[in-house]
mmCIF file of C-alpha atoms and ligand atoms in Angstrom:
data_model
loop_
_atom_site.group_PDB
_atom_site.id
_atom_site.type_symbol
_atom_site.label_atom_id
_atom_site.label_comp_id
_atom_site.label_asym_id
_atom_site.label_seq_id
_atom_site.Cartn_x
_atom_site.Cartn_y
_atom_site.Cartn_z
ATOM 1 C CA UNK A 800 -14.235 -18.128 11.143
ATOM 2 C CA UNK A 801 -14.807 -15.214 13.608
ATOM 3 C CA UNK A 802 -15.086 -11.863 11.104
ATOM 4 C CA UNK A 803 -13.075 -9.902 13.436
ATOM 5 C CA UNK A 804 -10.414 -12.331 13.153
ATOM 6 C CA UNK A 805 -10.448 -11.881 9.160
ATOM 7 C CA UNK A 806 -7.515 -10.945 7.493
ATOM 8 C CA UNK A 807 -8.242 -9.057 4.678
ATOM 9 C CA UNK A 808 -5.520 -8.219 1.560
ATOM 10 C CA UNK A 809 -6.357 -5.053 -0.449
ATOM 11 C CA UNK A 810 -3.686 -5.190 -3.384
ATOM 12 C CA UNK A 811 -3.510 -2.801 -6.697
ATOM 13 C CA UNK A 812 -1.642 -0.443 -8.269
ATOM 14 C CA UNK A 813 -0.933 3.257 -7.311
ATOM 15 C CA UNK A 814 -4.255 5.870 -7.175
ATOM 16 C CA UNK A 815 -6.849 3.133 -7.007
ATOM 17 C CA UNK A 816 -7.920 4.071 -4.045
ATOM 18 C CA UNK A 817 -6.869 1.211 -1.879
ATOM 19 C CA UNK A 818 -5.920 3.103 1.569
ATOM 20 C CA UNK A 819 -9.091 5.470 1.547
ATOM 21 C CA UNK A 820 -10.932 1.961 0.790
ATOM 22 C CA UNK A 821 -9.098 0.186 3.466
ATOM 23 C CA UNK A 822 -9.756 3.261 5.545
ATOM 24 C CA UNK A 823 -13.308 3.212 5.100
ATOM 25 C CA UNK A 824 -13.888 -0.535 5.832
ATOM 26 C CA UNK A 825 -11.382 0.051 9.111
ATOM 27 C CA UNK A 826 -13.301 2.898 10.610
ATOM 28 C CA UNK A 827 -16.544 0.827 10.030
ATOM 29 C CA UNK A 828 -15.529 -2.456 11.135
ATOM 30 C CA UNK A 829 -13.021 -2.075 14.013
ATOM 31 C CA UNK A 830 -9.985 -3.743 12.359
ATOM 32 C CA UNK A 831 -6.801 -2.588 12.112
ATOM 33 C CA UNK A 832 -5.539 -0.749 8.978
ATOM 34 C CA UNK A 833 -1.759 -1.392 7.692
ATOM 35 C CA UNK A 834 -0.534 0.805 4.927
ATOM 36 C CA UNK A 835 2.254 -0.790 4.030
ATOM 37 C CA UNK A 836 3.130 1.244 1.088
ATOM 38 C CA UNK A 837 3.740 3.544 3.850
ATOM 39 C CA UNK A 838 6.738 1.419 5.019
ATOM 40 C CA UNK A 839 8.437 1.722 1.652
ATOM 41 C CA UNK A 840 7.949 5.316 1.828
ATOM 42 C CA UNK A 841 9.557 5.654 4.537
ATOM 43 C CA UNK A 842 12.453 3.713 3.831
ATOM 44 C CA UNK A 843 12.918 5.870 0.572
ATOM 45 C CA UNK A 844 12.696 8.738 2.807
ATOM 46 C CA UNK A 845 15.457 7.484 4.710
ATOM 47 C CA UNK A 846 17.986 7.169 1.573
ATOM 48 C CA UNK A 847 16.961 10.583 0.111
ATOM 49 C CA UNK A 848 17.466 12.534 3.558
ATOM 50 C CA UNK A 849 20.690 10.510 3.900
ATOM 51 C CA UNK A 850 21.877 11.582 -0.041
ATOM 52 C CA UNK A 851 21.672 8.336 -1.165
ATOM 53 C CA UNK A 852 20.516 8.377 -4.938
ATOM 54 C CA UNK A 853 17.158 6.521 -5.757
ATOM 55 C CA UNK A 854 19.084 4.075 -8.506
ATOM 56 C CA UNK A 855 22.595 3.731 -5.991
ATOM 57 C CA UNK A 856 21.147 -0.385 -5.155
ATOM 58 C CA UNK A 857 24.415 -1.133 -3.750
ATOM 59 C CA UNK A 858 24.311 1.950 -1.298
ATOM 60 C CA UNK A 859 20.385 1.166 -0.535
ATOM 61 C CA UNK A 860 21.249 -1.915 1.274
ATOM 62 C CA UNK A 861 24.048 -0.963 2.662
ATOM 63 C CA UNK A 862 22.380 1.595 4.910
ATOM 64 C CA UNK A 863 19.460 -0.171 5.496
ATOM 65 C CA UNK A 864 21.094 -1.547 8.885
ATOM 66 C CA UNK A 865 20.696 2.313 9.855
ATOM 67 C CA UNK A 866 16.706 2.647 8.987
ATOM 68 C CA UNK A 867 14.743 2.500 12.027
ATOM 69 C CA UNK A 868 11.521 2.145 11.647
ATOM 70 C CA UNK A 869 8.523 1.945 14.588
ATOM 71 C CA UNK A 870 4.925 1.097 14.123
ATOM 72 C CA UNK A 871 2.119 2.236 16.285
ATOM 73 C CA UNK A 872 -1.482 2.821 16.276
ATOM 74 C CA UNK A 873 -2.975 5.914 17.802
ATOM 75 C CA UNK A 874 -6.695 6.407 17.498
ATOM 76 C CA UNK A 875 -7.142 3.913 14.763
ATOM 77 C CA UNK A 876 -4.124 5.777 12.618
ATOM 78 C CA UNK A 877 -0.606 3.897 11.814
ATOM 79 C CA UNK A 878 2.091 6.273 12.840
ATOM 80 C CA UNK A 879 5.304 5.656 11.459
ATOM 81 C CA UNK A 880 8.898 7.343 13.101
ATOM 82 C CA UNK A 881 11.809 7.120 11.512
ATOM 83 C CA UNK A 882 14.174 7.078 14.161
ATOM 84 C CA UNK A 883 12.275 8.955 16.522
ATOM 85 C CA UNK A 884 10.630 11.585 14.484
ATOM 86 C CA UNK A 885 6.745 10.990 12.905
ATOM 87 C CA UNK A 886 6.951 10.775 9.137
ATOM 88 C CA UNK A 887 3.587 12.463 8.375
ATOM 89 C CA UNK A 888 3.265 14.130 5.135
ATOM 90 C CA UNK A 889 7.104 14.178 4.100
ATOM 91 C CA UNK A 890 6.351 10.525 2.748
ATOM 92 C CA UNK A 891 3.582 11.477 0.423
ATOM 93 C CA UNK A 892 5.640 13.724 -1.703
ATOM 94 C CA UNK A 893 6.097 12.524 -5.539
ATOM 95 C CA UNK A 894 9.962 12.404 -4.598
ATOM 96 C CA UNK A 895 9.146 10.158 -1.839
ATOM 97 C CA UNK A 896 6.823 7.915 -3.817
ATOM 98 C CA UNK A 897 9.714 7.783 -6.678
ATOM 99 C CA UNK A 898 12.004 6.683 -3.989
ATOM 100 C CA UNK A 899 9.843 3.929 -2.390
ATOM 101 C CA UNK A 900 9.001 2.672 -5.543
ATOM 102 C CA UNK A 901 12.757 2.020 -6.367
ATOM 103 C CA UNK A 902 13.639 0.794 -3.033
ATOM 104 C CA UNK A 903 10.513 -1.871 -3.040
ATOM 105 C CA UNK A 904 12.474 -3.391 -6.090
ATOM 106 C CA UNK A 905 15.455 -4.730 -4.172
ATOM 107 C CA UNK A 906 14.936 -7.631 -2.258
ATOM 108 C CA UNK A 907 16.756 -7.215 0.787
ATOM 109 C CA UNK A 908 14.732 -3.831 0.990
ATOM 110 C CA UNK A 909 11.112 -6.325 1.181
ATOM 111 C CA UNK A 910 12.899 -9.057 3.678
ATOM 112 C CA UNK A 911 13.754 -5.941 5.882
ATOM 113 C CA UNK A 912 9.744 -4.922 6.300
ATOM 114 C CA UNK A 913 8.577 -8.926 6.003
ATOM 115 C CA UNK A 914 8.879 -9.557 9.503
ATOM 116 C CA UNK A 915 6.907 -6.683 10.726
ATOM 117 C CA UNK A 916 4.037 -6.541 8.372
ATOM 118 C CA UNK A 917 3.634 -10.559 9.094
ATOM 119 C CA UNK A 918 3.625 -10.106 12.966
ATOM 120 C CA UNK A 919 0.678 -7.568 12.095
ATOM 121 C CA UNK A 920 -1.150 -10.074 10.124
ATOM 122 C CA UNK A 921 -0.673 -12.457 12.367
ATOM 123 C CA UNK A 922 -3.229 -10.396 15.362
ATOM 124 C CA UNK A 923 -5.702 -11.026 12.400
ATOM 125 C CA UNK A 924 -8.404 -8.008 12.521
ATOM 126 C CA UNK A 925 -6.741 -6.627 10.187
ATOM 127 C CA UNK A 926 -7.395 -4.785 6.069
ATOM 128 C CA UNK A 927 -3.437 -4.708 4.867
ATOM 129 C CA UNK A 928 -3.290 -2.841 1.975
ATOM 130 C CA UNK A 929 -0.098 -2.860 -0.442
ATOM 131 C CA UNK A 930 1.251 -4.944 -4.258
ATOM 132 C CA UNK A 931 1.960 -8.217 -2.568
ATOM 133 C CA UNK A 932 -0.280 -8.942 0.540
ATOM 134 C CA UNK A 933 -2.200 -11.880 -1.142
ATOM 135 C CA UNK A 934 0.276 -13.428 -2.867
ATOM 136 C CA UNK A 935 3.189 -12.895 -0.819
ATOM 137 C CA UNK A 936 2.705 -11.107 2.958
ATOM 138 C CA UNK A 937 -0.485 -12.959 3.758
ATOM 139 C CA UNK A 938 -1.093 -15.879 1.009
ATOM 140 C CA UNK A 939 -3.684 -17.510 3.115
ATOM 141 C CA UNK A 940 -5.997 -13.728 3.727
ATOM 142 C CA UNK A 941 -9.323 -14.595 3.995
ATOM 143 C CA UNK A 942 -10.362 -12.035 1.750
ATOM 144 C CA UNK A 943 -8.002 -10.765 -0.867
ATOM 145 C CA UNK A 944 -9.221 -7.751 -3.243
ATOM 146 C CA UNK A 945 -7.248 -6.836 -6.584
ATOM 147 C CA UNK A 946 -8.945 -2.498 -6.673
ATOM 148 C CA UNK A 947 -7.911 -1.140 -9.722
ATOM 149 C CA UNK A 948 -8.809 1.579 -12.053
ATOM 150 C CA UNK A 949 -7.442 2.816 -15.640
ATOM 151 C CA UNK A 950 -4.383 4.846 -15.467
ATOM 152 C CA UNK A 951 -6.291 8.015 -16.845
ATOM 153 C CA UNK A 952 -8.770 7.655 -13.996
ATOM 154 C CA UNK A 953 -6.227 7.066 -11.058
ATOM 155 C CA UNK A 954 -3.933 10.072 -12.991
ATOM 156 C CA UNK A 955 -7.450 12.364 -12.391
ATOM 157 C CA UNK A 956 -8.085 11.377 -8.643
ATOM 158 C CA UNK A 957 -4.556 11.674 -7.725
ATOM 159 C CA UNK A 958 -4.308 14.878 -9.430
ATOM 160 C CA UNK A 959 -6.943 16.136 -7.588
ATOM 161 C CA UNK A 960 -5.772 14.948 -4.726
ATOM 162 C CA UNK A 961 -1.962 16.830 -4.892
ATOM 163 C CA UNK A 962 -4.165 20.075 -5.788
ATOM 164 C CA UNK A 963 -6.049 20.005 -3.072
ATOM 165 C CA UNK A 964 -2.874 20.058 -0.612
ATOM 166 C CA UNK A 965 -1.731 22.533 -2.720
ATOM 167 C CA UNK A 966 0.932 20.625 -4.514
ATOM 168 C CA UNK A 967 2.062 22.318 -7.685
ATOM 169 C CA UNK A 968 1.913 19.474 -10.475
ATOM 170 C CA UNK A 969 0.407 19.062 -14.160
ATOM 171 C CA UNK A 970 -2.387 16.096 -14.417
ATOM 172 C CA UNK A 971 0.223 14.965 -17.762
ATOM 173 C CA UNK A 972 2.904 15.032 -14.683
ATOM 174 C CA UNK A 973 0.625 12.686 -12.544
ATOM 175 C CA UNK A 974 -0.055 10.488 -15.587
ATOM 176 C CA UNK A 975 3.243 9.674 -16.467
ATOM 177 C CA UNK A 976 4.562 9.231 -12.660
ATOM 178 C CA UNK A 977 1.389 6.468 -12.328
ATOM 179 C CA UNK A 978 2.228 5.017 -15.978
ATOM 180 C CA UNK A 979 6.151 4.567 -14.806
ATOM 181 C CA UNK A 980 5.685 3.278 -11.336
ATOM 182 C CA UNK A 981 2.934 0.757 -12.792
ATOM 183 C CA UNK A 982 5.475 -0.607 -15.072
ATOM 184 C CA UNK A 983 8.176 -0.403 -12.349
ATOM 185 C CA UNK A 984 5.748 -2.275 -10.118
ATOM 186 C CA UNK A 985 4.842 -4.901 -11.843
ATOM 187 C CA UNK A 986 8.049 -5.950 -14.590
ATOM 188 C CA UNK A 987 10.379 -6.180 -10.975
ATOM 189 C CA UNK A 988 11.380 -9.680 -10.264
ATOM 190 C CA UNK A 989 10.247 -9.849 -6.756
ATOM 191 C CA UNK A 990 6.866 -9.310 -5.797
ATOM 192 C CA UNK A 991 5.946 -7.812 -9.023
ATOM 193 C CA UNK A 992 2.391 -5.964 -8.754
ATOM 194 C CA UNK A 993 -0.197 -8.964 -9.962
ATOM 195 C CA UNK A 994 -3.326 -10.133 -8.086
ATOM 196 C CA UNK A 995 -3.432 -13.109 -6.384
ATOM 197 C CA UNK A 996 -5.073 -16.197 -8.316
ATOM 198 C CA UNK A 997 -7.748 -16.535 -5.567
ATOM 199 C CA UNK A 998 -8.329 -12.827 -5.175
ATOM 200 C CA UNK A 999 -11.279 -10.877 -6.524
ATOM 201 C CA UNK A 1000 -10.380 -8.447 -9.426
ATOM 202 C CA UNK A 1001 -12.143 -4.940 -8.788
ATOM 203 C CA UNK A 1002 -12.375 -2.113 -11.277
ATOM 204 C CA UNK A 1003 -13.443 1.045 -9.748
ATOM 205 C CA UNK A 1004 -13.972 3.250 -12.684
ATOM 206 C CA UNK A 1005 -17.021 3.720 -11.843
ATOM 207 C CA UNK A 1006 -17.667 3.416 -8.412
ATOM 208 C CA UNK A 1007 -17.214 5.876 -5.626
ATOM 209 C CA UNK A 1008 -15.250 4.840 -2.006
ATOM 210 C CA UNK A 1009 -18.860 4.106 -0.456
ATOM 211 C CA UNK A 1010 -19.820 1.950 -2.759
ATOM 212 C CA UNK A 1011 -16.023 -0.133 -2.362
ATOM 213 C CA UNK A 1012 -15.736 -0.052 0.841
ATOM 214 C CA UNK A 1013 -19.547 -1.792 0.640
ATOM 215 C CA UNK A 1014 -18.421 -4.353 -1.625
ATOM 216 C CA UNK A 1015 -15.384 -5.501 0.349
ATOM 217 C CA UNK A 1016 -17.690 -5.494 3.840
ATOM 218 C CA UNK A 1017 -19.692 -7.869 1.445
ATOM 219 C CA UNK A 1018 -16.755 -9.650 1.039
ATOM 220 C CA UNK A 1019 -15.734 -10.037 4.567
ATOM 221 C CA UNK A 1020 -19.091 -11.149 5.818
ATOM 222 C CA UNK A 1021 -19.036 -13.173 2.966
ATOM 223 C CA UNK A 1022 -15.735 -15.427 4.012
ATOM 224 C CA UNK A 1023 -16.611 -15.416 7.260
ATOM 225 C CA UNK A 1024 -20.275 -17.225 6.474
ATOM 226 C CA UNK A 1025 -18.223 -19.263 4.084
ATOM 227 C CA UNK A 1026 -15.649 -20.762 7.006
ATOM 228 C CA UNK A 1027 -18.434 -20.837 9.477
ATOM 229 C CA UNK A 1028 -20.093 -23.740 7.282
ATOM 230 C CA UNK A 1029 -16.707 -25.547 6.170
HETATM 231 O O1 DC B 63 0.909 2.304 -2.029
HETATM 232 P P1 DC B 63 1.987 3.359 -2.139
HETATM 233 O O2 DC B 63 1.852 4.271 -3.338
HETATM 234 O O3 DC B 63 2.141 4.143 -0.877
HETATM 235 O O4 DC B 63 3.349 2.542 -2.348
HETATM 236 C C1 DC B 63 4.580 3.173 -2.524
HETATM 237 C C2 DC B 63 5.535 2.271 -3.313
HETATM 238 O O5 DC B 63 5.882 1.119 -2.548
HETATM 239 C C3 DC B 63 4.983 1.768 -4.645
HETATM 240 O O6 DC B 63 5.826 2.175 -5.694
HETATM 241 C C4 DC B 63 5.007 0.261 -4.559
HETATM 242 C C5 DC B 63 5.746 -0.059 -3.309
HETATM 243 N N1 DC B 63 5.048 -1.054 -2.504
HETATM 244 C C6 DC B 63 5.418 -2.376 -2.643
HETATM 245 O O7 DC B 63 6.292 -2.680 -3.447
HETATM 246 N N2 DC B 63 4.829 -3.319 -1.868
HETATM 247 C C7 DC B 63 3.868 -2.999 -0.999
HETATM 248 N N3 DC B 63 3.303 -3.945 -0.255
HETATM 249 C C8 DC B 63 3.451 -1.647 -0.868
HETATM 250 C C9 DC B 63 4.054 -0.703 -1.653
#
């Protein structure tokens, strides 16, 4: 297997640092980054502008024929428009990440985004990071990495994080927003939050991002020796 042909699944829950990781190996290896957390953002976005409450199911899929959503690169960055208009940071609010979680439950909300986050899988070249790349978006990755971190520890980083943009939240706040999406994530029926049998199971407590991103380069040039000598 050619490594720039790898497809590589970066799954885990919320603050483990899976899109700086996914960043970092992007930027060093050439491929393609897909956030597709993103995507669910962005539909949630969608239903909140439009007044459409986050628990209204019923009302979810019945606009979702209205949510138009296009995909490009630029520079090595995903830019997302809704409609015509760039996303950018009104996604990354916690209202928005409230919303996407409870859209990502319904299953006509995931078959909506299938299509395009499998046509970008398909190019190969590409880190995908998300809950259900390995086991259901790209079953047959090449390289499929579980990051993960305690709650208290993802809380801290994420935290930090709102801070620094000058977001006005408590770190008890942050902790119980991770603690309920985690459970949201993972009890849902479809495509609950779990890592892939064949994936590699990554606690990051104690690492920083140079030393993940590292490990899943390892990783990569790892699978592609591996399929080279198959
Ligand atoms: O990774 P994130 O925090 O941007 O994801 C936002 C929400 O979308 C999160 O609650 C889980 C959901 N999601 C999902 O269900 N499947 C994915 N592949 C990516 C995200």
């Amino acid at each position: 297997m050619e490594f720039k042909k790898l497809r590589v699944a970066v799954d885990g829950p919320s603050g483990a640092g899976k899109s700086t990781v996914a960043k970092g190996v992007a930027a060093k290896t050439g491929f393609v980054y897909v956030d597709t957390g993103a995507l669910y953002r962005t539909v949630g976005l969608y239903m909140a502008e439009h007044g459409i409450a986050a628990d209204d199911g019923d009302g979810i899929v019945a606009a979702l024929p209205n949510v138009e959503i296009k995909l490009a690169y630029e520079n090595g960055e995903q830019i997302i428009r809704l409609g015509n208009e760039p996303v950018g940071a009104k996604i990354r609010t916690e209202e928005a990440s409230y919303y996407a979680s409870a859209v990502s439950k319904l299953p006509p909300v995931r078959e909506f985004l299938l299509e395009m986050q499998r046509s970008l899988a398909r190019q190969g070249g590409v880190i995908m990071d998300g809950r259900d790349i390995g086991t259901v978006i790209m079953p047959d990755a090449e390289v499929k990495i579980f990051l993960t971190a305690t709650p208290e520890t993802r809380a801290q980083r994420r935290y930090r994080e709102q801070r620094q943009k000058g977001i006005d939240v408590t770190y008890e706040e942050v902790l119980e927003a991770i603690i309920a999406r985690d459970k949201q994530d993972s009890e849902r029926e479809i495509a609950p939050l779990k890592p892939a049998p064949d994936s590699v199971v990554f606690y990051n407590d104690e690492y920083d991002i140079g030393e993940c991103v590292a490990f899943v380069v390892g990783a990569m040039n790892q699978a592609a020796l591996d399929r080279k000598t198959v």
